[in-house]
XYZ file of C-alpha atoms in Angstrom:
560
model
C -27.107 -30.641 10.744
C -28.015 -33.224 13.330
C -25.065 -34.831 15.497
C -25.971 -38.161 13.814
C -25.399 -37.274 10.398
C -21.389 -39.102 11.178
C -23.036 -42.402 11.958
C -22.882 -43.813 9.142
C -20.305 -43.728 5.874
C -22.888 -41.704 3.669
C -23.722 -39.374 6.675
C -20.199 -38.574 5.971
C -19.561 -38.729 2.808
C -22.843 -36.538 1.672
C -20.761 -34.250 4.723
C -17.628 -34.024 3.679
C -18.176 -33.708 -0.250
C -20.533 -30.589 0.350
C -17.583 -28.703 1.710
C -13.945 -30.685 0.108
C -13.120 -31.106 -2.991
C -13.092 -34.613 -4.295
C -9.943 -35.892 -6.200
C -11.438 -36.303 -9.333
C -12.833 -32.613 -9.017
C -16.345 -34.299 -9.842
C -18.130 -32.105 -7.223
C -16.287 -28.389 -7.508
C -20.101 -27.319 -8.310
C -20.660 -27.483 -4.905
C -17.833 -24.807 -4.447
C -19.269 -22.340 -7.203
C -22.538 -22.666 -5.376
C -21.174 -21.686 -2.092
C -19.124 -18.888 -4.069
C -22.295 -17.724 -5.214
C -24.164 -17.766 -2.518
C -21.304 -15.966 -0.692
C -21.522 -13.027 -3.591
C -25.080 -12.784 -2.882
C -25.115 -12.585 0.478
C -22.570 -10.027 0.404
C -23.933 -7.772 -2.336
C -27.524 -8.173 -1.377
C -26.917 -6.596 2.010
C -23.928 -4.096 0.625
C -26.417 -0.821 0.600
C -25.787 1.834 -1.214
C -22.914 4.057 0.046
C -19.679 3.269 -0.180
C -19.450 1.757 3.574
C -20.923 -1.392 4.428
C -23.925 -0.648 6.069
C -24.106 -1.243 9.985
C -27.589 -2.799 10.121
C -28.495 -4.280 13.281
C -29.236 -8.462 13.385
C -32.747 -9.701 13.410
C -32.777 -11.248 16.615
C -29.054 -10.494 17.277
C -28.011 -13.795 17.437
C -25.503 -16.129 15.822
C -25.298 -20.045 15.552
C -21.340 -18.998 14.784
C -21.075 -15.948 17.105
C -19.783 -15.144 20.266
C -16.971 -17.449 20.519
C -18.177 -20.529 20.980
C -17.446 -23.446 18.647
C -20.423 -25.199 18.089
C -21.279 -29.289 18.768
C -22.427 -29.955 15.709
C -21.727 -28.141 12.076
C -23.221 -25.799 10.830
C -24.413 -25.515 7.269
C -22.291 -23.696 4.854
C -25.109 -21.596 3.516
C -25.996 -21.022 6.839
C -22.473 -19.894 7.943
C -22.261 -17.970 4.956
C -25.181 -15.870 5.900
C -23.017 -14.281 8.626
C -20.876 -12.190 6.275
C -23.186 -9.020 6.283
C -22.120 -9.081 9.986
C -18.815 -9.075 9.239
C -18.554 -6.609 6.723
C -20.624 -4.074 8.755
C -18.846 -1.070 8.684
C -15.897 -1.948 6.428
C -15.467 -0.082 3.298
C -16.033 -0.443 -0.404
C -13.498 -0.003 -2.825
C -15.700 -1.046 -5.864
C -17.767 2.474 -4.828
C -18.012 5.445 -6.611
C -17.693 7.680 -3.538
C -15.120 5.510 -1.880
C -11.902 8.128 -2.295
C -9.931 7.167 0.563
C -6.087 5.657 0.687
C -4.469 3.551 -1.537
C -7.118 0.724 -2.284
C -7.750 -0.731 -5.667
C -10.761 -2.700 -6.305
C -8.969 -5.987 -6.967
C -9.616 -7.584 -10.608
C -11.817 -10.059 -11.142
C -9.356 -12.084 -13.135
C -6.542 -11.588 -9.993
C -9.762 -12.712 -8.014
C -10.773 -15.897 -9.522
C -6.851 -17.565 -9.996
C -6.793 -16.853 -6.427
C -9.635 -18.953 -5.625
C -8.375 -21.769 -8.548
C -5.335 -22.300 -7.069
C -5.881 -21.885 -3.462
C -7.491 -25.616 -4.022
C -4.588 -26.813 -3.985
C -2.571 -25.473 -1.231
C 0.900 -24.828 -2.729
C 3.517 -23.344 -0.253
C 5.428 -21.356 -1.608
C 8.478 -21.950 0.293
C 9.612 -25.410 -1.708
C 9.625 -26.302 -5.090
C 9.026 -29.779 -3.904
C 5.441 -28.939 -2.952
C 4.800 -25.774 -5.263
C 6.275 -26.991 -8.081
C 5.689 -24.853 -11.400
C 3.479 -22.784 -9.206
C 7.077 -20.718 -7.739
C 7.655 -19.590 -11.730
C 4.894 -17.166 -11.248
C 6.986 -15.620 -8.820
C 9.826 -16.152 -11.132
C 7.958 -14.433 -13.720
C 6.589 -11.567 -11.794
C 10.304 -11.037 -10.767
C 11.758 -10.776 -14.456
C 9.029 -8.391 -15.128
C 9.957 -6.243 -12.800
C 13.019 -6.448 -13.108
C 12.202 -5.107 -16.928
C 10.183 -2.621 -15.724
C 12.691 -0.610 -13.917
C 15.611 -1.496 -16.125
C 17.189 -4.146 -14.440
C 18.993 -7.605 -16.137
C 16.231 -9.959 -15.565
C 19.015 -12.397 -15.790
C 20.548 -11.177 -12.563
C 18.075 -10.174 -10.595
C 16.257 -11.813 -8.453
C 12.565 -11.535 -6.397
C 10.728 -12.651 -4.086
C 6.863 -12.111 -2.668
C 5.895 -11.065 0.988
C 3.211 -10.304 3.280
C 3.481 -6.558 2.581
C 5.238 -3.384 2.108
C 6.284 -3.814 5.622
C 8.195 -7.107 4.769
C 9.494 -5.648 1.434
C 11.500 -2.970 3.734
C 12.268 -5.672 6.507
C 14.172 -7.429 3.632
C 16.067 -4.580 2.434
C 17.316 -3.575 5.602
C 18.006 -7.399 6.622
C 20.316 -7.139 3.315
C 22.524 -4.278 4.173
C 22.864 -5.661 7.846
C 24.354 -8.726 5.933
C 26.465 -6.549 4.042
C 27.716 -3.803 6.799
C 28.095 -6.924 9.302
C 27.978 -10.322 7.930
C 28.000 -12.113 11.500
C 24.986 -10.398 12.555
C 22.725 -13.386 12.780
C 24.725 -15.399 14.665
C 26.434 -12.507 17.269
C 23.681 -10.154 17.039
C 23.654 -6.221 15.627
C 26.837 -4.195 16.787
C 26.461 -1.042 18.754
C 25.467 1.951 16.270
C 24.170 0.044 12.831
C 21.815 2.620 11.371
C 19.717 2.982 8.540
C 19.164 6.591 6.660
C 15.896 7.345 5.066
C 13.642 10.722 4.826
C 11.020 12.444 6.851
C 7.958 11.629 5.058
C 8.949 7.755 4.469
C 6.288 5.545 5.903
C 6.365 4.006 9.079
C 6.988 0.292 8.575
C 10.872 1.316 7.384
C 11.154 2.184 11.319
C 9.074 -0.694 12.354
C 11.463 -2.825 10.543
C 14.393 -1.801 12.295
C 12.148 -2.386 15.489
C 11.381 -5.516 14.342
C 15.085 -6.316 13.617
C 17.036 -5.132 16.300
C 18.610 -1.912 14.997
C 15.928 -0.249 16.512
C 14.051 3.132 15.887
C 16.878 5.734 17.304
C 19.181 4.327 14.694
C 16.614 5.051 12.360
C 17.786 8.701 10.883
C 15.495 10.642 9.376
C 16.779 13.223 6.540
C 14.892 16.211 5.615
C 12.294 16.579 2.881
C 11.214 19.202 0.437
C 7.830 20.725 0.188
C 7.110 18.450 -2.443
C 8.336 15.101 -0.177
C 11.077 14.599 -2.183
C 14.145 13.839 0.570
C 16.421 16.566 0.920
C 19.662 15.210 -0.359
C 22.180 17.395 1.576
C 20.173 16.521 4.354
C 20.181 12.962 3.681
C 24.339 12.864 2.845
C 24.817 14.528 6.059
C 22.763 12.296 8.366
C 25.032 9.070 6.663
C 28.624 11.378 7.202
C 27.078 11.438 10.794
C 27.083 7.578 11.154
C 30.177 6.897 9.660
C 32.293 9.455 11.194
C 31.127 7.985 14.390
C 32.765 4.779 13.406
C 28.952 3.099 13.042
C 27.859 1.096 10.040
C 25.342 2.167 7.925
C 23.348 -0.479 6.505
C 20.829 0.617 4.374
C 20.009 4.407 2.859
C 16.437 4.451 1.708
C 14.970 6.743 -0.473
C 11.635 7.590 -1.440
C 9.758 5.691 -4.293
C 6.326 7.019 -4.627
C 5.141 8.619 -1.032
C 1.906 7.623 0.158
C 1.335 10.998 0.320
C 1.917 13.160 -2.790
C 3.899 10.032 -4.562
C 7.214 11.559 -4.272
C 9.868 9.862 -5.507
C 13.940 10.789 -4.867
C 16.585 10.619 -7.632
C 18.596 7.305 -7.096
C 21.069 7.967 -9.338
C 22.229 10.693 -7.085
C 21.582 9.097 -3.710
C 23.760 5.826 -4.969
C 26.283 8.332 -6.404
C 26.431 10.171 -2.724
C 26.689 6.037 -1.269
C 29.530 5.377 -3.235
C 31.730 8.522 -2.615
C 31.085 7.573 1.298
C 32.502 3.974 0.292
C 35.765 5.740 -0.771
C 35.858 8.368 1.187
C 35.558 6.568 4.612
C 37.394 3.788 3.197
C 34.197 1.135 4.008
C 35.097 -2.447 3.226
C 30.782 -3.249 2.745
C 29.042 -0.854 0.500
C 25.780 0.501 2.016
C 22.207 -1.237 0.448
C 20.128 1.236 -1.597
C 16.554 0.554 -1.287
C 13.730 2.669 -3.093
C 10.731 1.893 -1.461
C 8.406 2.370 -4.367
C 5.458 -0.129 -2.751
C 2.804 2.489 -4.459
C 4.871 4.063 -7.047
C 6.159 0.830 -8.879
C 3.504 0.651 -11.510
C 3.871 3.935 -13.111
C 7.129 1.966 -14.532
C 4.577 1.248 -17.478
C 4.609 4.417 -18.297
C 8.516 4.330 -18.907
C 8.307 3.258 -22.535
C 5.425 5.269 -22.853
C 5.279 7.854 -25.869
C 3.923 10.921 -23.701
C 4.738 13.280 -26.863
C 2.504 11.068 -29.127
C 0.296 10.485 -26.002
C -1.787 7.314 -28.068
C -4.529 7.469 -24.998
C -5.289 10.783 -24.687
C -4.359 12.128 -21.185
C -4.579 15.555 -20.566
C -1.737 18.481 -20.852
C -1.950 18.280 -17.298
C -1.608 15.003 -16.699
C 1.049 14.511 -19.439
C 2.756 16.685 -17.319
C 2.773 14.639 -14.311
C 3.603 11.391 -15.657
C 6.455 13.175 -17.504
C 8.311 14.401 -13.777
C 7.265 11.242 -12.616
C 8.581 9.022 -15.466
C 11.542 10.979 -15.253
C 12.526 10.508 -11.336
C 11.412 6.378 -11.731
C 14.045 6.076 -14.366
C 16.541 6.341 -11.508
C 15.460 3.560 -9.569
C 17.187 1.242 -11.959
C 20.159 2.666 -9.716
C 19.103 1.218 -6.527
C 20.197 -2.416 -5.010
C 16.650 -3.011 -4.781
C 13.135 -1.806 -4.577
C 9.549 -3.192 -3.255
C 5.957 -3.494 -4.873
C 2.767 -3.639 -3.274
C 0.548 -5.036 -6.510
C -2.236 -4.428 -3.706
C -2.291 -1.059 -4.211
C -1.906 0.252 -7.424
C -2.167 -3.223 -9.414
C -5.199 -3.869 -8.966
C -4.817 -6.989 -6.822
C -6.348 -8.457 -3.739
C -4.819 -8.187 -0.213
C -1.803 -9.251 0.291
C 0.334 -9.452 -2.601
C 3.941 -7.512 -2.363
C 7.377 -8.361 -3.569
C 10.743 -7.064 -2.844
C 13.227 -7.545 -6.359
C 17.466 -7.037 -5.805
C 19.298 -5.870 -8.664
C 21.470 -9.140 -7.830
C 19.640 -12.073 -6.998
C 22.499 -13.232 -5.538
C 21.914 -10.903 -2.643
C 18.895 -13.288 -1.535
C 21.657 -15.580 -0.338
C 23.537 -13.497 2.183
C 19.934 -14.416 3.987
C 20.177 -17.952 3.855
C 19.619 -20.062 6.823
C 21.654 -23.312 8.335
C 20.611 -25.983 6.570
C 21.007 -28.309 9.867
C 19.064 -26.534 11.714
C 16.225 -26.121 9.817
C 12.979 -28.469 9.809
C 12.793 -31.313 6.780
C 11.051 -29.273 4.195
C 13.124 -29.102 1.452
C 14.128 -33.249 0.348
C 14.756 -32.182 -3.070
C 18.170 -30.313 -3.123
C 17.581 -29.716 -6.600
C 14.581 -27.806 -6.898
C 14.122 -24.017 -6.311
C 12.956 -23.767 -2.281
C 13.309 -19.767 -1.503
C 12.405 -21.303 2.189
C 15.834 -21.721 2.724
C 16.292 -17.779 2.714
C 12.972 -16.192 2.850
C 11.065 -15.114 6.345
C 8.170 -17.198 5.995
C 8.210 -20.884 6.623
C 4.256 -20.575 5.068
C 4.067 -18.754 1.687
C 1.159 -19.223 -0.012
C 2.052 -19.595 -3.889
C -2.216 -18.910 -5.341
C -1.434 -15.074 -4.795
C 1.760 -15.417 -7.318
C -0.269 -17.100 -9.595
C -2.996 -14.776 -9.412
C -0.543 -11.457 -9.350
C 0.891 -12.847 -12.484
C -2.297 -13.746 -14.393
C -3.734 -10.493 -13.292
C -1.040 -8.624 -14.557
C -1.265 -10.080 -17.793
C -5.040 -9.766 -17.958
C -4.268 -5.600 -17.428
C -1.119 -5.626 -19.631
C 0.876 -1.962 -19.519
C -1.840 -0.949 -21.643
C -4.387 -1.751 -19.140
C -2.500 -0.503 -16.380
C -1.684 3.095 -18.057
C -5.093 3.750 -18.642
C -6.521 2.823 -14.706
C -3.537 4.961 -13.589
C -3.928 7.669 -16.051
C -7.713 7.260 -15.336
C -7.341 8.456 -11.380
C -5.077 11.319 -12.449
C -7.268 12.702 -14.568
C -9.543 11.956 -11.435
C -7.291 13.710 -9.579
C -7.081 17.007 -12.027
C -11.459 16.787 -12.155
C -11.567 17.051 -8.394
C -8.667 20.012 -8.155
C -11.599 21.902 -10.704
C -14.271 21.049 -8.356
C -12.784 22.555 -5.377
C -11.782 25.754 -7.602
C -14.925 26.255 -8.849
C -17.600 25.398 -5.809
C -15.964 25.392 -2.691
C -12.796 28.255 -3.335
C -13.839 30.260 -0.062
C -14.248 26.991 2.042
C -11.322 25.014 1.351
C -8.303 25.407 -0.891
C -5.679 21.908 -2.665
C -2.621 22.299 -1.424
C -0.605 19.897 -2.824
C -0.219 21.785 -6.353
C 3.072 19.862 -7.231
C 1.780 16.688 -6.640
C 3.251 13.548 -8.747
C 0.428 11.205 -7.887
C -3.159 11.090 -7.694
C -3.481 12.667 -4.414
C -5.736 15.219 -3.544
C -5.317 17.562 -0.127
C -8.003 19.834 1.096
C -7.184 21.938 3.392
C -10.243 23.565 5.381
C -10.652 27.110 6.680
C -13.074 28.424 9.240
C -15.806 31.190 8.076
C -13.969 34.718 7.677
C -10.627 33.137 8.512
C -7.782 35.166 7.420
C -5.605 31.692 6.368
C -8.427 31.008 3.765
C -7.214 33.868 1.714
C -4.143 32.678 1.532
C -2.465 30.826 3.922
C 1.285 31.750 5.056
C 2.395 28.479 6.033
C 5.396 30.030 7.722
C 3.251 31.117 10.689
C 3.585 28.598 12.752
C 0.710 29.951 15.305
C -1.670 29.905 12.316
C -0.599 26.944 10.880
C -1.722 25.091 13.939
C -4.874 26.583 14.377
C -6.074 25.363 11.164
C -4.576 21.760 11.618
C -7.208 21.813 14.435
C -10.011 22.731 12.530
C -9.148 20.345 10.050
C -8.962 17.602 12.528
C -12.058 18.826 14.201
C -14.319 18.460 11.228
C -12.826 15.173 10.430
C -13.665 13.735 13.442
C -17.088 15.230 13.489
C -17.700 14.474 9.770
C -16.462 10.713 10.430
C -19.084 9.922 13.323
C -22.293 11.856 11.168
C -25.029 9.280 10.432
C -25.978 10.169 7.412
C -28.826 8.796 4.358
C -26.114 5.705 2.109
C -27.049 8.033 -0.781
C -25.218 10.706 0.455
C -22.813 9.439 2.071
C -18.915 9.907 1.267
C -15.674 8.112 2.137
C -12.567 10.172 2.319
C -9.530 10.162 4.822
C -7.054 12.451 6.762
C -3.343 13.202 6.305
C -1.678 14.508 9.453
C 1.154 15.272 7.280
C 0.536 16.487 3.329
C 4.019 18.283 3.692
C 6.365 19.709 6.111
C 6.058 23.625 6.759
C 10.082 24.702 6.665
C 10.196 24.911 10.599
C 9.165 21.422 10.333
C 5.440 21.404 11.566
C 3.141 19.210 9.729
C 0.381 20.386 7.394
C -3.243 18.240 8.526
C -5.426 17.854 5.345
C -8.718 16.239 4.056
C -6.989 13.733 1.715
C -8.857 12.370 -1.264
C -7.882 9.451 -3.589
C -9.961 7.448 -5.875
C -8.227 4.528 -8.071
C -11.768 3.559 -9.162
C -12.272 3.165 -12.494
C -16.027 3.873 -12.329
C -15.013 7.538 -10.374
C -16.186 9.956 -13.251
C -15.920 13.938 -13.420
C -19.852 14.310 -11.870
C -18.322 11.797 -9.348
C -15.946 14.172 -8.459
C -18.218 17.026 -8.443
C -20.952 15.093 -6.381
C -17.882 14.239 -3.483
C -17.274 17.912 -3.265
C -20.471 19.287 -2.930
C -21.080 16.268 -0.387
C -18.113 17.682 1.130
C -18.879 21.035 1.363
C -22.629 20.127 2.610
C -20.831 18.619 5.796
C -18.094 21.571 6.496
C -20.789 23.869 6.667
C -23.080 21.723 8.624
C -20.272 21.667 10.726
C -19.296 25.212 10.539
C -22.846 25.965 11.949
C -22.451 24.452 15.276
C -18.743 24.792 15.631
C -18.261 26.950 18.546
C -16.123 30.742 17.236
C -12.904 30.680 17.827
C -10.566 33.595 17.695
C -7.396 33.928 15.118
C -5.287 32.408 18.046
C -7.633 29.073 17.856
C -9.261 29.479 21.355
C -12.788 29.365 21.473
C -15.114 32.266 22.236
C-alpha cells in the first residue's frame, strides 16, 4: 500500500475497515475473507506428511521478515502469505501419522467461538469488562466439579495458562495454608512439597518459580506401573515434619504423561490427615491430583462399562474399568487441574485448576490498595483480585465451554475410547510384524500410550529383556536413543513419513534407572487399524535402515 493512502479520510477509512471491525459489525466479511484466505494458504502448502513441509522461499525474501518493521503496511493477504514460512517444520495434529505426545486436533466448534469472541477483547480478570463472558468459566467449573464428585455449590475454579499454572496454584494454596504470612515475610526455612518420581516437571518448576525451590521438592518412589509408591510417599512427608518443616502441598499422580497413572487419593488424604494428628499440625497439608491429561476420562465415571452401549473392546473395557476406578478417588483431593488442551479437544492454551472449596481461592487474594484501578465495580465477580494474571483472556472460556458441549460425555467417550482402541491396534501390530525388532513394554498401561522398546540384531535383551541388569538395561537405552536421533534427522518422501516421539523414562527399573522408549500416541480420530499397521511397518522400515549402517557393538554396548 502506498505511504499516501493516510492522506486523506477515505485513504483511511477504506484502511482501517479492511482490517477492524466496524461497530455496527457491517464489514466482519472482510474478516471471514482473511480467515479464508489464511486456511488456504495454510492447507494449500501443508504437504502431505504429518510435518509441515520445510520448502525453501522463492526468492527467500520477506516484505515482513527479518526484523524489520516496515514504513508502510503491508496488505493482509499479503502478510498472510507468510504463514507456510512459519509453519515449516511444525507438526500436524489433524494427520493420520502424527502419533506423538499429548496433542488433540482442536474442534472446529472450540475453534470458531474462539475467533467470535476474541472480537471483543474480554479480560477475564473483571466482571466489569467480561461481563457474562466469566460464567463460562463459572460453568466449566461446576462441571467439573460434577465430574469428579465434588459440590458444585462449593467449589470453585478458575482457568490458566497451563498445566504449569494449574500446579503453581496448588502449591501457592498450601503455602497459604502451612504459613499464612508467606506473601508478605517470604517462605520459612524448610517448606516442602511431596510428590512422586514420574510427576512432570512443571510441579518442580513451580516451586522454582515460587520460592520453595527444587531441593524442597521430595520426590517419592513409583511403581512399575507409575503409580507413586505410597510408603514411599508417607515416609518422605514423616521426613519433613519430624524435621520441624511445613509441608505444604502432597501431590499425587492424576493421569501420568506417560502410561496415565493415576494414585489412590482416598488413601494419600487418609495418610495427610493421620500426619495432621499425629504431629499435632495446626494447617492441614493441600492435596493436589494433578490430573492435567487424565481429567476427561471422568466421563467415563457414570459410564455403564458392563452394558458397554458403544462397543469398546474386552480390552479396553478393561482399562477404563482400573482407570475409572482410581479417578473415583480424586473426589478426595483439595483440588485437581485440567488441561482441556490435551485430551478435550481444545486449542492451545486452555487449563483450569478447580478446589474442592472455592473458598480456598481467597487465601490468594491480593491488597486491594495496592493494586491498579481495575476492578470499580465492587459488586461484580473480578477473580483479578486473586488470580496470577492481571491479562486473562475470557474467548478461550467461552470456547472451552461451547466445545465441551458440542462433544458432550458422549462425544468425549467415544474420541477417548477411540485412541485406546488405537492404542490396543498398534500393541497387535508390533506383535505380529515387528516381534524380533522391538517389543511394548508398557503392558499395564491405563492410557493410550504406546512404548517400543528397540533391540539391536541378535541381541540377547530382545528375547526377553531382564530389566534388572542394569549393564544391559543401559545399553539398550542407547540404542534406543541412537535410532531416535538418527530416525528424527532422515529426509524422507511426505508419503512415508511418520511422527512419533521419545520417552527417556516409560518406567523406573527397581534400582531406579530409567527405561528409554519409542513412545507412540495418537488422539486422532481419523487414526484407523491400517493406520496403525502402516506406522509400524514405517517404523520398522527405518530401524532396519538404521540397523544396516549402525556400527556392531558388543553385549557391553561398545562398538566393534
Amino acid at each position: 500500500m502506498p505511504t499516501d493512502a493516510f492522506s486523506d479520510g477515505d485513504g483511511f477509512a477504506h484502511w482501517r475497515d479492511s482490517l477492524f471491525l466496524r461497530p455496527d459489525g457491517g464489514n466482519a466479511d472482510a474478516l471471514v475473507g482473511l480467515v479464508r484466505s489464511a486456511l488456504e494458504e495454510a492447507l494449500s502448502h501443508q504437504g502431505a506428511g504429518p510435518v509441515y513441509p520445510r520448502a525453501e522461499q522463492e526468492d527467500g525474501r520477506s516484505p515482513v521478515a527479518g526484523g524489520y518493521l516496515p514504513e508502510a503496511p503491508v496488505a493482509p493477504e499479503m502478510a498472510l502469505s507468510q504463514l507456510r514460512r512459519w509453519l515449516a517444520g511444525s507438526v500436524k495434529v489433524h494427520h493420520h501419522m502424527f502419533a506423538k505426545n499429548i496433542v488433540p486436533p482442536p474442534s472446529f466448534a472450540n475453534l470458531a467461538a474462539l475467533c467470535a469472541v476474541s472480537l471483543f477483547m474480554p479480560n477475564g480478570v473483571t466482571g466489569e469488562d467480561a461481563a457474562e463472558t466469566l460464567s463460562a468459566e463459572l460453568s466449566c467449573a461446576r462441571a467439573m466439579a460434577r465430574l469428579v464428585g465434588y459440590d458444585p455449590r462449593q467449589a470453585g475454579g478458575l482457568f490458566t495458562f497451563g498445566g504449569t499454572a494449574t500446579n503453581l496454584y496448588a502449591i501457592n494454596v498450601g503455602l497459604s495454608k502451612a504459613q499464612p504470612d508467606h506473601a508478605e515475610r517470604g517462605i520459612e526455612p524448610g517448606v516442602a512439597v511431596v510428590g512422586s518420581w514420574p510427576a512432570h516437571y512443571s510441579q518442580k518448576t513451580a516451586c522454582a518459580w515460587l520460592g520453595i525451590g527444587t531441593r524442597n521438592y521430595i520426590s517419592a518412589a513409583s511403581l512399575p506401573d507409575q503409580t507413586t509408591d505410597l510408603e514411599s510417599m508417607e515416609a518422605a512427608c514423616r521426613d519433613v515434619l519430624a524435621r520441624g518443616h511445613r509441608l505444604a502441598c502432597i501431590m499425587g499422580a492424576g493421569g501420568t504423561t506417560s502410561n496415565m497413572a493415576v494414585d489412590d487419593f482416598a488413601e494419600i488424604t487418609a495418610m495427610r490427615d493421620r500426619l495432621v494428628t499425629e504431629y499435632e499440625l495446626d494447617y492441614t497439608p493441600h492435596v493436589h491430583a494433578d490430573t492435567v491429561v487424565g481429567w476427561a476420562y471422568l466421563c467415563f465415571v457414570d459410564y455403564d462399562l458392563s452394558r458397554n452401549a458403544l462397543g469398546f473392546s474386552p480390552p479396553v473395557v478393561t482399562k477404563l474399568a482400573r482407570l475409572v476406578e482410581r479417578l473415583k478417588t480424586v473426589r478426595h483431593a483439595d483440588s485437581f487441574g485440567t488441561d482441556f488442551h490435551k485430551t478435550g479437544f481444545a486449542p492451545y492454551t486452555s487449563s483450569m485448576i478447580v478446589m474442592r472449596d472455592g473458598r480456598d481461592f481467597s487465601r490468594l487474594r491480593r491488597d486491594g490498595g495496592v493494586m491498579t484501578p481495575l476492578f470499580h465495580d465492587k459488586d461484580a465477580y473480578n477473580p483479578g483480585t486473586f488470580t496470577l494474571e492481571t491479562s486473562r483472556s475470557a474467548a478461550n472460556m467461552v470456547a472451552t465451554w461451547i466445545g465441551l458441549q458440542a462433544l458432550g460425555k458422549q462425544g468425549m467417550r467415544r474420541l477417548l475410547g477411540h485412541a485406546l482402541e488405537m492404542a490396543e491396534a498398534l500393541r497387535h501390530h508390533v506383535d505380529a510384524l515387528a516381534a524380533r525388532d522391538m517389543t511394548v513394554i508398557n503392558e499395564h498401561a491405563y492410557g493410550p500410550d504406546v512404548f517400543l522398546r528397540c533391540y539391536p540384531p541378535d541381541d540377547p535383551a530382545a528375547t526377553g529383556e531382564d530389566f534388572s541388569d542394569t549393564g544391559s538395561v543401559r545399553r539398550i537405552n542407547q540404542y534406543v536413543s541412537d535410532f531416535f536421533t538418527w530416525l528424527s534427522r532422515q529426509r524422507v518422501p511426505e508419503a512415508e513419513q511418520i511422527a512419533v516421539s521419545k520417552t527417556s523414562a516409560a518406567f523406573y527399573t527397581p534400582s531406579g534407572e530409567p527405561v528409554v522408549a519409542v513412545r507412540v500416541y495418537s488422539l486422532n480420530p481419523h487414526f484407523s487399524d491400517s493406520h496403525a499397521g502402516e506406522l509400524i511397518m514405517r517404523l520398522l522400515k527405518g530401524k532396519r535402515q538404521f540397523d544396516a549402517v549402525r556400527p556392531p557393538a558388543d553385549v557391553s554396548g561398545e562398538a566393534r
